[in-house]
Amino acid sequence: MPYPEELVTPMREELTSIGIQELRDADEVDAFLAQKSGTTMVVINSVCGCAAGGARPGVALALGHASRPDRVGTVFAGQDLEAVARVREHLEGIPPSSPAIALFKDGELVHFVPRHWIEGRDPRTIAQDLATAFDEFCAAPSAGASGKPSGKPSGAKKS
Amino acid sequence: MGTFHDGLGDLHGITVVVETRGAITYVGRCHEENDRHVLLHDADLHDAASSATSREEYLARAARFGVFAKHRTLAVPRGEVTSIRRLGELARG
């Protein structure tokens, strides 16, 4: 049973406030992951302590790195069940865990951070792991580009 | 003021690999470890005696992606345990 929404709203906002697009249902996930060119990161958020103390601040730190994904979305495990299930369909063969982070390049999964690489780790360590993956798979922004990755598909309007 | 996490050991909430005197290796989230047992949640096990994959192959995949939780709760008798280590300490393949 999902937690009361007022409890998880701050946990959502930790990510949405830094430009990460929240995906609340299967349609939004489909639209987001339909953008296959370039790099796409999906953060599976969670109410657990390792999300609060590790994953969310670690992701925030990592997105300050010079190279970063072209777009970043998030789904909330235990809350937006349909959205999370749809993301996991794109992670075929990978055991479900949360929090977790998936990085896709041109539609293919290239880096995955399961829960056990988050639990017990500090945000800087998590951020460094992501930054290393960003260096390998993502392009550094060109001169004059905006500072944060776009969470939203180009041309999309948030209702 | 304590919480319900207190007194359950340093590995409480951590995904661990539990190796035993026999052919079975367990992977799961440690709830508690004491002189009686290691209690795991959302656990899986590998039986080297009957599995098509080796223990090393199983753990390599587990280290990279995690495990499918086939057992909601597993209690491994302490006397059977030869080692407990964090799954996150294994090198990712």
mmCIF file of C-alpha atoms in Angstrom:
data_model
loop_
_atom_site.group_PDB
_atom_site.id
_atom_site.type_symbol
_atom_site.label_atom_id
_atom_site.label_comp_id
_atom_site.label_asym_id
_atom_site.label_seq_id
_atom_site.Cartn_x
_atom_site.Cartn_y
_atom_site.Cartn_z
ATOM 1 C CA MET A 1 0.000 0.000 0.000
ATOM 2 C CA PRO A 2 1.446 3.385 -0.953
ATOM 3 C CA TYR A 3 2.436 5.837 1.716
ATOM 4 C CA PRO A 4 0.307 8.961 2.144
ATOM 5 C CA GLU A 5 1.217 11.346 -0.616
ATOM 6 C CA GLU A 6 2.048 14.173 1.780
ATOM 7 C CA LEU A 7 4.830 12.037 3.221
ATOM 8 C CA VAL A 8 6.495 11.322 -0.083
ATOM 9 C CA THR A 9 6.043 14.721 -1.695
ATOM 10 C CA PRO A 10 9.292 16.094 -0.217
ATOM 11 C CA MET A 11 11.102 12.980 -1.452
ATOM 12 C CA ARG A 12 9.792 13.608 -4.930
ATOM 13 C CA GLU A 13 10.698 17.266 -4.796
ATOM 14 C CA GLU A 14 14.313 16.538 -3.892
ATOM 15 C CA LEU A 15 14.673 15.295 -7.438
ATOM 16 C CA THR A 16 12.144 17.353 -9.358
ATOM 17 C CA SER A 17 13.515 20.557 -7.860
ATOM 18 C CA ILE A 18 16.837 19.921 -9.606
ATOM 19 C CA GLY A 19 15.271 19.429 -12.994
ATOM 20 C CA ILE A 20 14.561 15.708 -12.997
ATOM 21 C CA GLN A 21 11.313 14.831 -14.719
ATOM 22 C CA GLU A 22 8.898 12.790 -12.696
ATOM 23 C CA LEU A 23 7.151 9.998 -14.559
ATOM 24 C CA ARG A 24 3.886 9.128 -12.825
ATOM 25 C CA ASP A 25 2.349 6.528 -15.111
ATOM 26 C CA ALA A 26 3.144 4.097 -17.916
ATOM 27 C CA ASP A 27 2.329 6.612 -20.652
ATOM 28 C CA GLU A 28 4.787 9.127 -19.250
ATOM 29 C CA VAL A 29 7.451 6.443 -18.975
ATOM 30 C CA ASP A 30 6.815 5.328 -22.541
ATOM 31 C CA ALA A 31 7.051 8.869 -23.853
ATOM 32 C CA PHE A 32 10.219 9.520 -21.908
ATOM 33 C CA LEU A 33 12.002 6.329 -22.893
ATOM 34 C CA ALA A 34 10.884 6.675 -26.504
ATOM 35 C CA GLN A 35 13.664 9.256 -26.782
ATOM 36 C CA LYS A 36 16.339 6.754 -27.549
ATOM 37 C CA SER A 37 19.090 8.906 -28.978
ATOM 38 C CA GLY A 38 21.704 10.089 -26.570
ATOM 39 C CA THR A 39 21.765 9.244 -22.900
ATOM 40 C CA THR A 40 18.849 8.789 -20.551
ATOM 41 C CA MET A 41 18.995 8.183 -16.846
ATOM 42 C CA VAL A 42 16.130 6.928 -14.742
ATOM 43 C CA VAL A 43 16.225 7.130 -10.971
ATOM 44 C CA ILE A 44 13.971 4.713 -9.149
ATOM 45 C CA ASN A 45 13.171 6.667 -6.008
ATOM 46 C CA SER A 46 12.151 5.125 -2.725
ATOM 47 C CA VAL A 47 11.039 6.012 0.792
ATOM 48 C CA CYS A 48 13.879 4.062 2.389
ATOM 49 C CA GLY A 49 16.758 5.574 4.279
ATOM 50 C CA CYS A 50 19.336 4.750 1.647
ATOM 51 C CA ALA A 51 17.376 6.783 -0.867
ATOM 52 C CA ALA A 52 17.264 9.739 1.473
ATOM 53 C CA GLY A 53 20.819 9.490 2.703
ATOM 54 C CA GLY A 54 22.456 8.185 -0.424
ATOM 55 C CA ALA A 55 20.641 7.954 -3.720
ATOM 56 C CA ARG A 56 18.879 11.307 -3.906
ATOM 57 C CA PRO A 57 21.776 13.477 -2.713
ATOM 58 C CA GLY A 58 24.189 11.328 -4.726
ATOM 59 C CA VAL A 59 22.207 11.892 -7.905
ATOM 60 C CA ALA A 60 22.051 15.607 -7.173
ATOM 61 C CA LEU A 61 25.821 15.734 -6.740
ATOM 62 C CA ALA A 62 26.424 13.687 -9.877
ATOM 63 C CA LEU A 63 24.328 15.982 -12.022
ATOM 64 C CA GLY A 64 26.789 18.749 -11.238
ATOM 65 C CA HIS A 65 29.445 16.797 -13.124
ATOM 66 C CA ALA A 66 30.766 18.145 -16.403
ATOM 67 C CA SER A 67 29.398 15.269 -18.450
ATOM 68 C CA ARG A 68 25.887 14.110 -17.684
ATOM 69 C CA PRO A 69 22.885 12.430 -19.299
ATOM 70 C CA ASP A 70 20.859 14.253 -21.889
ATOM 71 C CA ARG A 71 17.718 13.634 -19.890
ATOM 72 C CA VAL A 72 16.890 12.368 -16.439
ATOM 73 C CA GLY A 73 13.609 10.972 -15.223
ATOM 74 C CA THR A 74 12.418 9.431 -12.001
ATOM 75 C CA VAL A 75 9.765 6.989 -10.898
ATOM 76 C CA PHE A 76 8.774 6.266 -7.311
ATOM 77 C CA ALA A 77 8.804 2.664 -6.159
ATOM 78 C CA GLY A 78 5.908 1.737 -3.945
ATOM 79 C CA GLN A 79 3.985 4.842 -4.977
ATOM 80 C CA ASP A 80 3.609 5.039 -8.742
ATOM 81 C CA LEU A 81 3.330 1.335 -9.297
ATOM 82 C CA GLU A 82 2.430 1.396 -12.965
ATOM 83 C CA ALA A 83 5.273 3.724 -13.846
ATOM 84 C CA VAL A 84 7.826 1.663 -11.962
ATOM 85 C CA ALA A 85 6.565 -1.541 -13.535
ATOM 86 C CA ARG A 86 6.939 -0.018 -16.995
ATOM 87 C CA VAL A 87 10.507 1.100 -16.292
ATOM 88 C CA ARG A 88 11.311 -2.402 -15.086
ATOM 89 C CA GLU A 89 10.070 -3.808 -18.362
ATOM 90 C CA HIS A 90 12.984 -1.941 -19.900
ATOM 91 C CA LEU A 91 15.277 -3.595 -17.380
ATOM 92 C CA GLU A 92 14.499 -7.102 -18.470
ATOM 93 C CA GLY A 93 16.336 -9.750 -16.544
ATOM 94 C CA ILE A 94 17.414 -7.355 -13.818
ATOM 95 C CA PRO A 95 16.019 -8.054 -10.358
ATOM 96 C CA PRO A 96 13.804 -5.267 -9.068
ATOM 97 C CA SER A 97 15.377 -3.119 -6.388
ATOM 98 C CA SER A 98 14.942 0.369 -5.058
ATOM 99 C CA PRO A 99 16.437 2.801 -4.921
ATOM 100 C CA ALA A 100 18.210 2.093 -8.178
ATOM 101 C CA ILE A 101 19.601 4.058 -11.107
ATOM 102 C CA ALA A 102 19.658 3.066 -14.760
ATOM 103 C CA LEU A 103 21.621 4.771 -17.510
ATOM 104 C CA PHE A 104 20.694 4.129 -21.121
ATOM 105 C CA LYS A 105 22.606 5.138 -24.208
ATOM 106 C CA ASP A 106 20.805 5.105 -27.532
ATOM 107 C CA GLY A 107 18.142 2.977 -25.910
ATOM 108 C CA GLU A 108 20.484 0.357 -24.491
ATOM 109 C CA LEU A 109 21.209 -0.083 -20.794
ATOM 110 C CA VAL A 110 24.869 0.770 -20.246
ATOM 111 C CA HIS A 111 25.123 1.253 -16.492
ATOM 112 C CA PHE A 112 23.001 0.113 -13.603
ATOM 113 C CA VAL A 113 23.262 0.928 -9.928
ATOM 114 C CA PRO A 114 21.190 -1.540 -7.917
ATOM 115 C CA ARG A 115 20.181 -0.935 -4.342
ATOM 116 C CA HIS A 116 23.129 -2.780 -2.868
ATOM 117 C CA TRP A 117 25.517 -0.289 -4.463
ATOM 118 C CA ILE A 118 23.641 2.507 -2.718
ATOM 119 C CA GLU A 119 22.887 1.162 0.740
ATOM 120 C CA GLY A 120 25.517 2.058 3.293
ATOM 121 C CA ARG A 121 27.325 4.358 0.876
ATOM 122 C CA ASP A 122 27.654 8.103 1.221
ATOM 123 C CA PRO A 123 26.374 10.454 -1.486
ATOM 124 C CA ARG A 124 29.848 11.354 -2.713
ATOM 125 C CA THR A 125 30.701 7.720 -3.376
ATOM 126 C CA ILE A 126 27.447 7.212 -5.238
ATOM 127 C CA ALA A 127 28.001 10.412 -7.175
ATOM 128 C CA GLN A 128 31.513 9.336 -8.123
ATOM 129 C CA ASP A 129 30.224 6.038 -9.473
ATOM 130 C CA LEU A 130 27.695 7.899 -11.581
ATOM 131 C CA ALA A 131 30.237 10.486 -12.698
ATOM 132 C CA THR A 132 32.530 7.720 -13.896
ATOM 133 C CA ALA A 133 29.678 6.286 -15.935
ATOM 134 C CA PHE A 134 28.812 9.743 -17.243
ATOM 135 C CA ASP A 135 32.407 10.234 -18.385
ATOM 136 C CA GLU A 136 32.267 6.962 -20.260
ATOM 137 C CA PHE A 137 28.842 7.219 -21.849
ATOM 138 C CA CYS A 138 27.676 10.830 -21.820
ATOM 139 C CA ALA A 139 28.834 13.861 -23.699
ATOM 140 C CA ALA A 140 30.080 16.943 -21.946
ATOM 141 C CA PRO A 141 27.814 19.907 -22.599
ATOM 142 C CA SER A 142 28.926 22.203 -25.380
ATOM 143 C CA ALA A 143 29.908 25.783 -24.585
ATOM 144 C CA GLY A 144 26.855 27.938 -23.873
ATOM 145 C CA ALA A 145 24.575 25.021 -23.030
ATOM 146 C CA SER A 146 22.325 25.286 -19.974
ATOM 147 C CA GLY A 147 23.641 23.930 -16.691
ATOM 148 C CA LYS A 148 21.080 21.231 -15.930
ATOM 149 C CA PRO A 149 19.983 18.287 -18.034
ATOM 150 C CA SER A 150 16.545 18.612 -19.526
ATOM 151 C CA GLY A 151 14.109 16.294 -17.780
ATOM 152 C CA LYS A 152 11.431 17.021 -20.303
ATOM 153 C CA PRO A 153 11.155 15.852 -23.882
ATOM 154 C CA SER A 154 11.732 18.666 -26.308
ATOM 155 C CA GLY A 155 8.466 20.403 -27.091
ATOM 156 C CA ALA A 156 6.620 18.778 -24.204
ATOM 157 C CA LYS A 157 4.553 20.923 -21.912
ATOM 158 C CA LYS A 158 3.977 19.961 -18.321
ATOM 159 C CA SER A 159 0.326 20.107 -17.372
ATOM 160 C CA MET B 1 15.793 7.772 21.709
ATOM 161 C CA GLY B 2 16.131 4.493 19.806
ATOM 162 C CA THR B 3 14.440 3.322 16.676
ATOM 163 C CA PHE B 4 13.225 -0.043 15.491
ATOM 164 C CA HIS B 5 16.578 -0.421 13.734
ATOM 165 C CA ASP B 6 18.513 -0.505 17.014
ATOM 166 C CA GLY B 7 20.158 -3.658 18.303
ATOM 167 C CA LEU B 8 19.917 -5.535 15.023
ATOM 168 C CA GLY B 9 23.585 -5.429 14.104
ATOM 169 C CA ASP B 10 25.748 -3.349 11.831
ATOM 170 C CA LEU B 11 24.523 -5.183 8.754
ATOM 171 C CA HIS B 12 20.861 -4.430 9.331
ATOM 172 C CA GLY B 13 19.341 -3.317 6.038
ATOM 173 C CA ILE B 14 22.434 -4.240 4.038
ATOM 174 C CA THR B 15 22.383 -6.794 1.226
ATOM 175 C CA VAL B 16 24.828 -9.516 2.125
ATOM 176 C CA VAL B 17 26.349 -12.714 0.826
ATOM 177 C CA VAL B 18 26.183 -15.496 3.409
ATOM 178 C CA GLU B 19 28.420 -18.457 2.738
ATOM 179 C CA THR B 20 27.955 -21.697 4.560
ATOM 180 C CA ARG B 21 29.721 -24.927 5.361
ATOM 181 C CA GLY B 22 27.755 -26.647 2.636
ATOM 182 C CA ALA B 23 27.077 -25.954 -1.011
ATOM 183 C CA ILE B 24 24.549 -23.191 -0.455
ATOM 184 C CA THR B 25 25.268 -19.497 -0.674
ATOM 185 C CA TYR B 26 22.624 -17.010 0.340
ATOM 186 C CA VAL B 27 22.116 -13.448 -0.838
ATOM 187 C CA GLY B 28 19.600 -11.208 0.833
ATOM 188 C CA ARG B 29 18.978 -8.124 2.877
ATOM 189 C CA CYS B 30 20.185 -8.696 6.414
ATOM 190 C CA HIS B 31 17.595 -7.997 9.062
ATOM 191 C CA GLU B 32 19.612 -9.212 11.991
ATOM 192 C CA GLU B 33 22.581 -11.379 12.837
ATOM 193 C CA ASN B 34 23.204 -12.870 16.244
ATOM 194 C CA ASP B 35 24.533 -16.049 17.787
ATOM 195 C CA ARG B 36 21.463 -17.939 16.676
ATOM 196 C CA HIS B 37 21.009 -17.005 13.082
ATOM 197 C CA VAL B 38 21.421 -14.614 10.228
ATOM 198 C CA LEU B 39 17.956 -13.452 9.239
ATOM 199 C CA LEU B 40 17.591 -12.340 5.638
ATOM 200 C CA HIS B 41 14.706 -10.687 3.834
ATOM 201 C CA ASP B 42 14.051 -10.793 0.091
ATOM 202 C CA ALA B 43 16.627 -13.496 -0.309
ATOM 203 C CA ASP B 44 17.832 -15.929 -2.897
ATOM 204 C CA LEU B 45 20.141 -18.859 -2.656
ATOM 205 C CA HIS B 46 22.541 -20.682 -4.897
ATOM 206 C CA ASP B 47 23.117 -24.388 -4.485
ATOM 207 C CA ALA B 48 26.448 -25.280 -6.038
ATOM 208 C CA ALA B 49 25.517 -28.953 -5.885
ATOM 209 C CA SER B 50 22.580 -28.591 -8.232
ATOM 210 C CA SER B 51 22.881 -25.295 -10.087
ATOM 211 C CA ALA B 52 23.883 -25.026 -13.722
ATOM 212 C CA THR B 53 25.954 -21.964 -12.905
ATOM 213 C CA SER B 54 28.959 -21.852 -10.652
ATOM 214 C CA ARG B 55 28.898 -19.994 -7.383
ATOM 215 C CA GLU B 56 31.322 -17.481 -8.829
ATOM 216 C CA GLU B 57 29.118 -16.852 -11.855
ATOM 217 C CA TYR B 58 26.077 -16.468 -9.626
ATOM 218 C CA LEU B 59 27.819 -14.004 -7.343
ATOM 219 C CA ALA B 60 29.267 -12.070 -10.260
ATOM 220 C CA ARG B 61 25.787 -11.514 -11.638
ATOM 221 C CA ALA B 62 24.407 -10.776 -8.195
ATOM 222 C CA ALA B 63 27.122 -8.196 -7.634
ATOM 223 C CA ARG B 64 26.242 -6.483 -10.874
ATOM 224 C CA PHE B 65 22.446 -6.559 -10.765
ATOM 225 C CA GLY B 66 21.214 -8.006 -7.495
ATOM 226 C CA VAL B 67 19.110 -11.119 -7.038
ATOM 227 C CA PHE B 68 15.512 -12.066 -7.565
ATOM 228 C CA ALA B 69 13.961 -12.427 -4.147
ATOM 229 C CA LYS B 70 12.594 -15.945 -4.072
ATOM 230 C CA HIS B 71 12.312 -16.050 -0.290
ATOM 231 C CA ARG B 72 10.643 -13.323 1.697
ATOM 232 C CA THR B 73 12.481 -14.406 4.837
ATOM 233 C CA LEU B 74 15.295 -16.868 5.385
ATOM 234 C CA ALA B 75 16.974 -17.763 8.644
ATOM 235 C CA VAL B 76 20.427 -19.219 8.224
ATOM 236 C CA PRO B 77 21.587 -21.037 11.371
ATOM 237 C CA ARG B 78 24.649 -19.293 12.740
ATOM 238 C CA GLY B 79 26.500 -22.582 13.048
ATOM 239 C CA GLU B 80 26.304 -23.066 9.282
ATOM 240 C CA VAL B 81 27.695 -19.642 8.430
ATOM 241 C CA THR B 82 31.331 -19.375 7.404
ATOM 242 C CA SER B 83 31.307 -15.794 6.198
ATOM 243 C CA ILE B 84 29.071 -12.777 5.785
ATOM 244 C CA ARG B 85 30.059 -9.947 3.526
ATOM 245 C CA ARG B 86 28.350 -7.076 1.837
ATOM 246 C CA LEU B 87 27.240 -7.776 -1.707
ATOM 247 C CA GLY B 88 28.401 -4.277 -2.524
ATOM 248 C CA GLU B 89 31.952 -5.300 -1.669
ATOM 249 C CA LEU B 90 32.089 -7.789 -4.507
ATOM 250 C CA ALA B 91 33.620 -6.463 -7.694
ATOM 251 C CA ARG B 92 31.125 -5.711 -10.428
ATOM 252 C CA GLY B 93 31.818 -7.717 -13.569
#
